[in-house]
Coordinates of C-alpha atoms and ligand atoms in Angstrom, one line a residue:
M1 CA 11.7 -21.7 4.2
T2 CA 8.9 -19.2 3.7
N3 CA 10.3 -15.7 3.6
R4 CA 8.7 -13.5 1.0
V5 CA 5.4 -12.2 2.1
V6 CA 3.2 -9.9 0.0
I7 CA 0.5 -7.9 1.8
I8 CA -2.3 -6.4 -0.3
G9 CA -3.6 -3.1 1.1
A10 CA -1.8 -0.5 3.2
G11 CA -4.6 0.4 5.7
V12 CA -4.1 -0.1 9.4
I13 CA -4.5 -3.9 9.1
G14 CA -2.0 -4.1 6.2
L15 CA 0.5 -1.9 8.1
C16 CA 0.2 -3.8 11.3
T17 CA 0.7 -7.1 9.5
A18 CA 3.7 -5.7 7.7
Y19 CA 5.2 -4.5 11.0
Y20 CA 4.8 -7.8 12.8
C21 CA 5.9 -10.0 9.8
A22 CA 9.0 -7.8 9.2
R23 CA 9.8 -8.0 12.9
R24 CA 10.0 -11.8 12.5
G25 CA 12.4 -11.5 9.6
F26 CA 10.0 -12.0 6.7
A27 CA 10.9 -10.1 3.5
V28 CA 7.7 -8.0 3.3
T29 CA 6.3 -6.2 0.3
V30 CA 3.1 -4.1 0.7
I31 CA 1.1 -3.3 -2.4
E32 CA -1.3 -0.4 -2.3
R33 CA -3.2 1.0 -5.2
K34 CA -3.3 4.5 -3.7
P35 CA -0.3 6.9 -3.6
A36 CA 2.1 7.0 -0.6
K37 CA 0.3 10.1 0.7
H38 CA -3.1 8.6 0.8
D39 CA -6.4 8.7 2.7
G40 CA -8.9 6.0 3.5
C41 CA -10.8 4.3 6.3
S42 CA -7.8 4.0 8.5
F43 CA -6.9 7.7 8.5
G44 CA -10.0 9.8 9.3
N45 CA -11.6 7.4 11.9
A46 CA -12.3 8.3 15.5
G47 CA -8.9 7.0 16.7
M48 CA -10.3 5.0 19.7
I49 CA -8.8 1.8 21.1
V50 CA -11.8 0.1 22.7
P51 CA -11.7 -2.9 25.0
S52 CA -15.2 -1.6 26.0
H53 CA -16.5 -2.8 22.6
F54 CA -16.8 -6.5 23.5
V55 CA -20.3 -6.8 21.9
P56 CA -20.2 -7.5 18.1
L57 CA -22.4 -5.4 15.8
A58 CA -24.5 -8.5 15.2
A59 CA -26.3 -8.5 18.6
P60 CA -29.9 -8.9 19.8
G61 CA -32.0 -5.8 19.1
M62 CA -29.8 -4.6 16.2
V63 CA -32.1 -5.9 13.4
A64 CA -35.2 -4.1 14.9
L65 CA -33.1 -1.0 15.4
G66 CA -31.8 -1.2 11.8
L67 CA -35.4 -1.5 10.5
K68 CA -36.6 1.4 12.6
W69 CA -33.7 3.7 11.6
M70 CA -33.9 2.7 7.9
W71 CA -36.6 5.2 7.3
N72 CA -34.9 8.1 9.0
P73 CA -32.3 9.8 6.6
A74 CA -30.4 11.3 9.5
S75 CA -30.3 8.2 11.8
P76 CA -27.0 6.5 12.9
L77 CA -27.6 3.3 10.9
Y78 CA -28.9 3.2 7.4
I79 CA -29.3 0.3 5.0
K80 CA -30.0 1.6 1.5
P81 CA -32.8 -0.7 0.2
R82 CA -31.6 -2.3 -3.1
L83 CA -32.1 -5.6 -4.9
D84 CA -28.7 -6.9 -4.5
A85 CA -28.0 -10.6 -3.9
D86 CA -24.9 -10.0 -1.8
L87 CA -26.7 -7.5 0.4
L88 CA -29.7 -9.8 0.9
D89 CA -27.4 -12.7 1.7
W90 CA -25.4 -10.5 4.1
G91 CA -28.6 -9.3 5.8
H92 CA -29.8 -12.8 6.3
K93 CA -26.5 -13.9 7.8
F94 CA -26.6 -10.8 10.1
W95 CA -30.1 -11.6 11.2
R96 CA -29.0 -15.2 12.0
A97 CA -25.9 -14.0 13.9
A98 CA -27.7 -11.4 16.0
T99 CA -28.4 -13.7 18.9
A100 CA -27.5 -13.7 22.6
D101 CA -25.6 -16.9 22.2
H102 CA -23.4 -15.4 19.5
V103 CA -22.6 -12.4 21.8
R104 CA -21.9 -14.8 24.7
R105 CA -19.4 -16.7 22.6
A106 CA -17.8 -13.7 20.9
A107 CA -17.4 -11.4 23.9
P108 CA -14.6 -13.2 25.7
L109 CA -12.6 -13.5 22.5
L110 CA -13.1 -9.8 21.5
R111 CA -12.1 -8.9 25.1
D112 CA -8.9 -10.9 24.9
L113 CA -8.0 -9.6 21.5
S114 CA -8.7 -6.0 22.5
L115 CA -6.7 -6.2 25.7
A116 CA -3.8 -7.8 23.8
S117 CA -3.9 -5.1 21.2
R118 CA -3.9 -2.4 23.9
V119 CA -0.6 -4.0 25.2
C120 CA 0.8 -3.8 21.6
F121 CA -0.1 0.0 21.5
E122 CA 1.7 0.5 24.8
E123 CA 4.8 -1.2 23.3
F124 CA 4.4 1.0 20.2
A125 CA 4.3 4.1 22.4
A126 CA 7.9 3.3 23.4
W127 CA 9.1 3.4 19.8
P128 CA 12.2 5.6 19.3
V129 CA 10.3 7.7 16.7
P130 CA 8.5 11.0 17.5
D131 CA 5.7 10.3 19.9
F132 CA 2.4 9.5 18.1
G133 CA 0.2 10.9 20.8
F134 CA -1.2 7.8 22.6
V135 CA -3.6 8.9 25.3
K136 CA -4.7 6.5 28.1
K137 CA -7.6 8.3 29.8
G138 CA -10.5 6.0 29.0
L139 CA -13.7 6.5 27.1
L140 CA -17.0 8.1 28.3
M141 CA -20.3 6.6 27.0
L142 CA -22.5 9.8 27.3
C143 CA -26.2 9.2 27.9
K144 CA -28.7 11.9 27.3
S145 CA -31.6 10.0 28.8
E146 CA -32.0 8.1 32.1
H147 CA -33.2 5.2 30.0
A148 CA -30.0 5.0 28.0
L149 CA -28.0 5.4 31.2
R150 CA -29.8 2.4 32.7
E151 CA -29.0 0.4 29.6
E152 CA -25.4 1.4 29.7
A153 CA -25.2 0.6 33.4
R154 CA -26.3 -2.9 32.4
M155 CA -23.5 -3.0 29.8
A156 CA -21.1 -1.8 32.5
E157 CA -22.1 -4.8 34.6
Q158 CA -21.5 -7.2 31.8
A159 CA -18.1 -5.5 31.2
R160 CA -17.1 -6.0 34.8
A161 CA -18.2 -9.6 34.7
L162 CA -15.7 -10.0 31.8
G163 CA -13.0 -8.3 33.8
I164 CA -13.2 -4.9 32.0
P165 CA -13.5 -2.1 34.5
A166 CA -16.5 0.3 34.0
E167 CA -17.9 3.0 36.3
V168 CA -21.4 4.5 36.1
L169 CA -21.3 8.3 36.7
D170 CA -24.0 10.9 37.2
A171 CA -23.8 14.1 35.2
K172 CA -21.8 15.9 37.9
Q173 CA -19.3 13.1 38.3
A174 CA -18.9 13.0 34.5
A175 CA -18.3 16.8 34.4
A176 CA -15.7 16.5 37.2
L177 CA -13.9 13.7 35.3
D178 CA -13.7 15.8 32.2
P179 CA -14.0 19.5 32.8
G180 CA -12.8 20.3 29.3
A181 CA -16.2 20.7 27.7
R182 CA -19.7 21.3 29.0
L183 CA -22.1 18.4 28.6
D184 CA -25.9 18.1 28.6
I185 CA -26.4 14.6 29.7
A186 CA -28.1 12.4 32.3
G187 CA -24.9 10.6 33.1
A188 CA -22.2 8.5 31.6
V189 CA -20.2 5.2 31.9
H190 CA -16.5 5.5 32.1
F191 CA -14.4 2.7 30.6
P192 CA -10.9 3.5 32.0
L193 CA -9.0 1.0 29.9
D194 CA -10.0 2.6 26.5
C195 CA -7.5 4.9 24.8
H196 CA -7.3 7.3 21.8
L197 CA -4.7 8.6 19.4
P198 CA -4.4 10.9 16.4
T199 CA -4.9 8.5 13.5
E200 CA -2.8 10.2 10.8
R201 CA 0.2 10.5 13.1
F202 CA -0.1 6.8 14.2
M203 CA -0.4 5.6 10.6
A204 CA 2.8 7.5 9.7
A205 CA 4.7 6.1 12.7
L206 CA 3.6 2.6 11.9
Q207 CA 4.7 2.8 8.3
A208 CA 8.0 4.3 9.3
Q209 CA 8.6 1.4 11.8
A210 CA 7.7 -1.2 9.2
E211 CA 10.0 0.4 6.7
Q212 CA 12.8 0.5 9.3
L213 CA 12.4 -3.2 9.8
G214 CA 12.8 -3.7 6.0
A215 CA 9.3 -3.7 4.7
K216 CA 9.0 -2.4 1.1
F217 CA 6.0 -0.5 -0.3
I218 CA 4.8 -0.4 -3.8
W219 CA 2.4 2.5 -4.1
E220 CA -0.1 3.3 -6.9
C221 CA -0.2 -0.3 -7.9
E222 CA -3.4 -2.3 -8.0
V223 CA -3.5 -6.1 -7.7
L224 CA -5.7 -7.0 -10.7
N225 CA -5.6 -10.7 -10.8
T226 CA -4.0 -13.9 -9.4
R227 CA -2.5 -16.9 -11.0
H228 CA -3.0 -20.1 -8.9
E229 CA -2.1 -23.7 -9.5
G230 CA -3.9 -26.4 -7.4
N231 CA -3.9 -25.2 -3.8
R232 CA -1.2 -22.6 -4.1
V233 CA -1.3 -18.9 -5.2
G234 CA 1.5 -18.5 -7.7
T235 CA 1.8 -14.9 -8.9
L236 CA -0.2 -11.7 -8.7
G237 CA -0.9 -9.6 -11.8
L238 CA -0.4 -5.9 -11.0
S239 CA -1.4 -2.7 -12.8
G240 CA 1.3 -1.5 -15.3
N241 CA 1.7 -5.0 -16.7
R242 CA 3.8 -6.1 -13.7
T243 CA 3.7 -9.3 -11.7
I244 CA 5.0 -10.3 -8.3
E245 CA 5.7 -13.7 -6.7
A246 CA 5.9 -14.5 -3.0
D247 CA 5.8 -17.5 -0.7
E248 CA 2.8 -16.1 1.3
Y249 CA 0.1 -13.7 0.4
V250 CA -2.1 -11.7 2.9
V251 CA -5.3 -10.0 1.8
C252 CA -5.8 -6.8 3.8
C253 CA -8.1 -5.0 1.3
G254 CA -10.6 -3.6 3.7
S255 CA -14.1 -3.2 2.2
W256 CA -12.7 -4.4 -1.2
S257 CA -11.6 -7.8 0.2
A258 CA -14.8 -9.6 -0.9
E259 CA -14.2 -8.4 -4.5
F260 CA -10.6 -9.5 -4.2
A261 CA -11.5 -12.9 -2.7
Q262 CA -13.8 -13.6 -5.7
K263 CA -10.8 -13.6 -8.0
L264 CA -9.7 -16.7 -6.0
A265 CA -13.3 -18.1 -6.0
L266 CA -13.5 -17.5 -2.2
R267 CA -16.6 -16.3 -0.5
I268 CA -16.2 -13.6 2.1
P269 CA -19.5 -12.0 2.8
M270 CA -18.8 -8.3 3.4
Q271 CA -20.6 -4.9 3.2
A272 CA -19.1 -1.5 3.3
G273 CA -20.4 0.5 6.2
K274 CA -19.8 4.2 5.3
G275 CA -19.1 6.6 8.1
Y276 CA -18.2 10.3 8.2
S277 CA -16.0 12.5 10.4
L278 CA -15.5 16.2 10.7
T279 CA -12.4 17.7 12.4
L280 CA -12.6 21.1 14.1
P281 CA -9.0 22.5 14.1
N282 CA -9.8 25.1 16.8
P283 CA -12.7 23.9 18.8
R284 CA -14.3 26.3 21.2
Q285 CA -13.9 23.6 24.0
L286 CA -11.7 20.6 24.1
P287 CA -12.7 17.5 26.0
R288 CA -9.7 15.5 27.4
I289 CA -11.4 12.1 27.2
C290 CA -12.8 10.6 24.1
S291 CA -16.5 9.9 24.2
I292 CA -19.5 8.3 22.4
C293 CA -22.9 10.0 22.4
T294 CA -24.7 6.8 23.1
E295 CA -28.2 7.3 21.7
A296 CA -26.8 9.0 18.6
R297 CA -23.8 6.7 18.1
V298 CA -21.5 9.7 17.5
A299 CA -17.9 9.5 18.4
V300 CA -16.0 12.6 19.8
T301 CA -12.2 12.5 20.0
P302 CA -9.7 15.2 21.0
M303 CA -6.7 14.9 18.6
D304 CA -3.6 17.1 18.9
G305 CA -5.7 20.1 20.0
A306 CA -8.3 19.5 17.3
L307 CA -11.7 17.8 17.9
R308 CA -13.0 15.0 15.6
V309 CA -16.6 14.2 15.5
G310 CA -17.7 11.1 13.6
G311 CA -20.4 8.6 13.1
T312 CA -23.1 6.9 11.0
M313 CA -23.1 3.4 9.5
E314 CA -24.5 3.6 6.0
I315 CA -24.7 0.3 4.2
A316 CA -25.0 1.6 0.6
G317 CA -22.5 -0.4 -1.4
L318 CA -18.9 0.4 -2.4
N319 CA -19.7 4.0 -3.3
E320 CA -17.9 7.1 -2.0
D321 CA -20.7 9.7 -2.2
I322 CA -21.1 12.0 0.7
N323 CA -24.7 12.3 2.0
P324 CA -25.1 15.8 3.4
V325 CA -28.3 14.8 5.4
R326 CA -26.3 12.2 7.3
V327 CA -23.4 14.5 7.9
R328 CA -25.9 17.1 9.3
G329 CA -27.4 14.4 11.5
I330 CA -23.9 13.9 13.1
I331 CA -23.4 17.6 13.7
D332 CA -26.9 18.1 15.2
S333 CA -26.5 15.1 17.5
F334 CA -23.1 16.3 18.7
C335 CA -24.4 19.8 19.5
R336 CA -27.2 18.3 21.6
Y337 CA -24.7 16.6 23.9
F338 CA -22.1 19.4 23.8
P339 CA -24.5 22.4 24.1
D340 CA -21.8 25.2 23.8
F341 CA -21.2 24.1 20.2
T342 CA -23.5 25.1 17.4
P343 CA -23.9 23.7 13.8
A344 CA -22.2 27.0 12.6
D345 CA -19.0 25.8 14.2
F346 CA -18.8 23.2 11.4
D347 CA -19.3 25.7 8.5
G348 CA -16.6 25.2 6.0
I349 CA -15.3 21.9 7.5
Q350 CA -15.0 19.3 4.8
P351 CA -16.6 16.0 5.8
W352 CA -14.3 13.0 5.5
H353 CA -15.7 9.5 4.8
G354 CA -14.5 6.0 5.1
L355 CA -15.8 2.5 4.3
R356 CA -15.7 0.1 7.2
P357 CA -15.3 -3.5 6.1
C358 CA -18.3 -5.2 7.9
S359 CA -18.7 -9.0 8.1
P360 CA -22.3 -10.2 8.9
D361 CA -21.5 -11.6 12.3
G362 CA -19.5 -8.5 13.4
L363 CA -16.2 -10.5 13.7
P364 CA -13.1 -10.1 11.6
Y365 CA -11.8 -12.7 9.1
I366 CA -8.3 -13.6 10.4
G367 CA -6.3 -16.7 9.3
R368 CA -5.6 -19.0 6.4
T369 CA -8.2 -20.4 4.0
A370 CA -8.5 -24.1 3.6
K371 CA -8.4 -23.7 -0.2
F372 CA -4.9 -22.3 -0.5
T373 CA -1.8 -23.3 1.5
N374 CA -0.2 -19.9 1.1
L375 CA -3.1 -17.4 1.4
S376 CA -4.3 -15.6 4.5
L377 CA -6.9 -13.0 5.2
A378 CA -7.0 -10.2 7.7
T379 CA -10.1 -8.1 7.1
G380 CA -13.7 -7.4 8.1
H381 CA -12.9 -5.5 11.3
G382 CA -15.9 -3.2 10.9
M383 CA -15.9 -0.6 13.7
M384 CA -12.8 -2.0 15.4
G385 CA -10.0 -2.0 12.8
L386 CA -7.8 0.4 14.5
S387 CA -8.4 -1.2 17.9
L388 CA -7.7 -4.7 16.7
G389 CA -5.1 -3.8 14.1
P390 CA -1.9 -4.7 16.2
V391 CA -3.2 -8.0 17.5
T392 CA -4.4 -8.9 14.0
G393 CA -0.8 -8.3 12.6
R394 CA 0.6 -10.3 15.5
L395 CA -1.7 -13.2 14.8
I396 CA -0.9 -13.3 11.1
A397 CA 2.8 -13.2 11.8
E398 CA 2.4 -16.1 14.2
I399 CA 0.4 -18.1 11.7
L400 CA 2.9 -17.5 8.9
S401 CA 5.7 -18.6 11.2
G402 CA 3.9 -21.9 11.7
E403 CA 3.0 -21.2 15.3
K404 CA -0.3 -21.9 17.0
P405 CA -2.0 -18.6 17.6
A406 CA -2.1 -17.5 21.2
W407 CA -5.9 -17.6 21.2
D408 CA -8.4 -20.0 19.7
I409 CA -9.5 -18.0 16.7
A410 CA -11.8 -20.6 15.1
M411 CA -14.7 -18.1 15.3
L412 CA -12.7 -15.7 13.0
S413 CA -12.0 -18.3 10.3
P414 CA -12.2 -16.8 6.8
D415 CA -13.9 -20.1 5.7
R416 CA -16.8 -19.8 8.2
Y417 CA -19.3 -18.9 5.4
S418 CA -17.8 -21.0 2.6
Ligands
LIG501 C1 -16.3 7.3 11.0 C2 -15.5 6.1 11.4 C3 -15.0 6.0 12.7 C4 -14.2 4.9 13.1 N1 -13.7 4.9 14.3 C5 -12.9 3.8 14.7 C6 -12.3 3.8 16.0 O1 -12.4 4.8 16.8 N2 -11.6 2.7 16.4 C7 -11.5 1.6 15.6 O2 -10.9 0.6 16.0 N3 -12.0 1.6 14.3 C8 -12.7 2.7 13.9 N4 -13.3 2.7 12.6 C9 -13.1 1.5 11.8 C10 -11.7 1.5 11.2 O3 -11.4 2.7 10.6 C11 -11.6 0.4 10.1 O4 -12.0 -0.9 10.7 C12 -10.2 0.2 9.6 O5 -9.7 1.4 9.1 C13 -10.2 -0.9 8.5 O6 -8.8 -1.0 8.1 P1 -8.4 -1.9 6.8 O7 -6.9 -1.8 6.8 O8 -9.0 -3.2 6.9 O9 -9.0 -1.2 5.6 P2 -8.6 0.1 4.8 O10 -8.1 1.2 5.7 O11 -9.8 0.5 3.9 O12 -7.4 -0.3 3.9 C14 -7.6 -1.2 2.8 C15 -6.6 -0.8 1.7 O13 -6.5 -1.8 0.7 C16 -6.3 -1.1 -0.6 N5 -6.7 -2.0 -1.6 C17 -7.9 -2.6 -1.8 N6 -8.0 -3.4 -2.9 C18 -6.7 -3.4 -3.4 C19 -6.0 -4.0 -4.5 N7 -6.7 -4.8 -5.4 N8 -4.7 -3.7 -4.8 C20 -4.1 -2.8 -4.0 N9 -4.6 -2.2 -2.9 C21 -5.9 -2.5 -2.6 C22 -7.2 0.1 -0.4 O14 -6.8 1.1 -1.4 C23 -7.0 0.5 1.0 O15 -6.0 1.5 1.2 C24 -14.0 3.8 12.2 C25 -14.4 3.9 10.9 C26 -15.2 5.0 10.4 C27 -15.6 5.1 9.0

């Protein structure tokens, strides 16, 4: 009987996997190279749970938009030109995936997974731990121009066709829905099923719940190598000359998953998509509903009385540098939609950054690999890792228990590019 599960990585995907595996009675150990009090992509993100995001990043028009924005240092999407075989291969696969047919096939699955994840968050909200601040007020897609509002209205139509409610609002109606902050917009689309939460508080609650169910954590410990025989992973070599052995291994290494997979001669195309956020502790106005400034791709989330503003997707490798021009681009865009704020409001606010794990087709890698009987992957969630975290953990726990997953997840196979 399989009972020892080692999970590599304690981001939101690793923690959700730990929680659901521990709930099923597995002996779970999570290994994380950072200390227990750590930061990372899962902590400073925009905190949105988004059934409205049923279109993967690889969609028609994105390649042209990427090429246009590439030359603007303050634009929402930036691909740093470099002669790197992995980037070229990823770009080619992205281009091939960015079709209407891909979106048509992916959207119902993303919808089902997002809605199932939302149900998980509702269950989590009933945990007997201090409330982690789950807010169910929807999301506003704010449009500055009439043109963007028309495009978003078309998206709303597609959403409704998939069974996701969406309402097109003019500027007055949007202001009436959220009187918390003054907006300078042509209108908005409200997706009432979307939610938001304060990410740090949620991550702490999730870890506490996993620990209460018996999950053990090994902090400041990097998995350096693997020993495998035939089609089974045997032991992991850890920093500090340690080793660990389990019956099942789950790779939840976020943007570093491709590097990790290479140790096992597995090919998981992935690029890190860097984003930034800035959190105003005492904002001059506090919206009640989270929003996305549509044209600028800037996310705005009220969190425990603070206001987090985040954005940009910078494909520039696994580096952690902060690009002040791009941070400035986020601030300037935000102030155009929220005209009572000024760039000076952000003086002295330290920008946070995180690396989103981005697959070329915009879909996560979830499931077993054909090469090993005891290795699974749960990674590549791009812009939707928080949103899809719980359902991912649930799926992995089902797979490790030998059950057929509740949805057909063939499109998410970690072997789809091998
Ligand atoms: C600005 C911004 C805003 C965002 N907003 C949202 C949002 O509103 N909603 C949403 O759903 N998503 C959002 N995202 C995306 C979301 O944050 C990511 O998809 C998610 O955090 C990825 O989680 P993860 O667990 O896969 O990776 P990570 O959080 O990066 O965790 C991976 C962990 O693995 C560890 N690790 C790696 N290699 C090893 C090793 N060899 N040994 C031990 N440990 C290892 C790393 O140290 C790391 O802690 C946003 C991202 C950004 C940047």
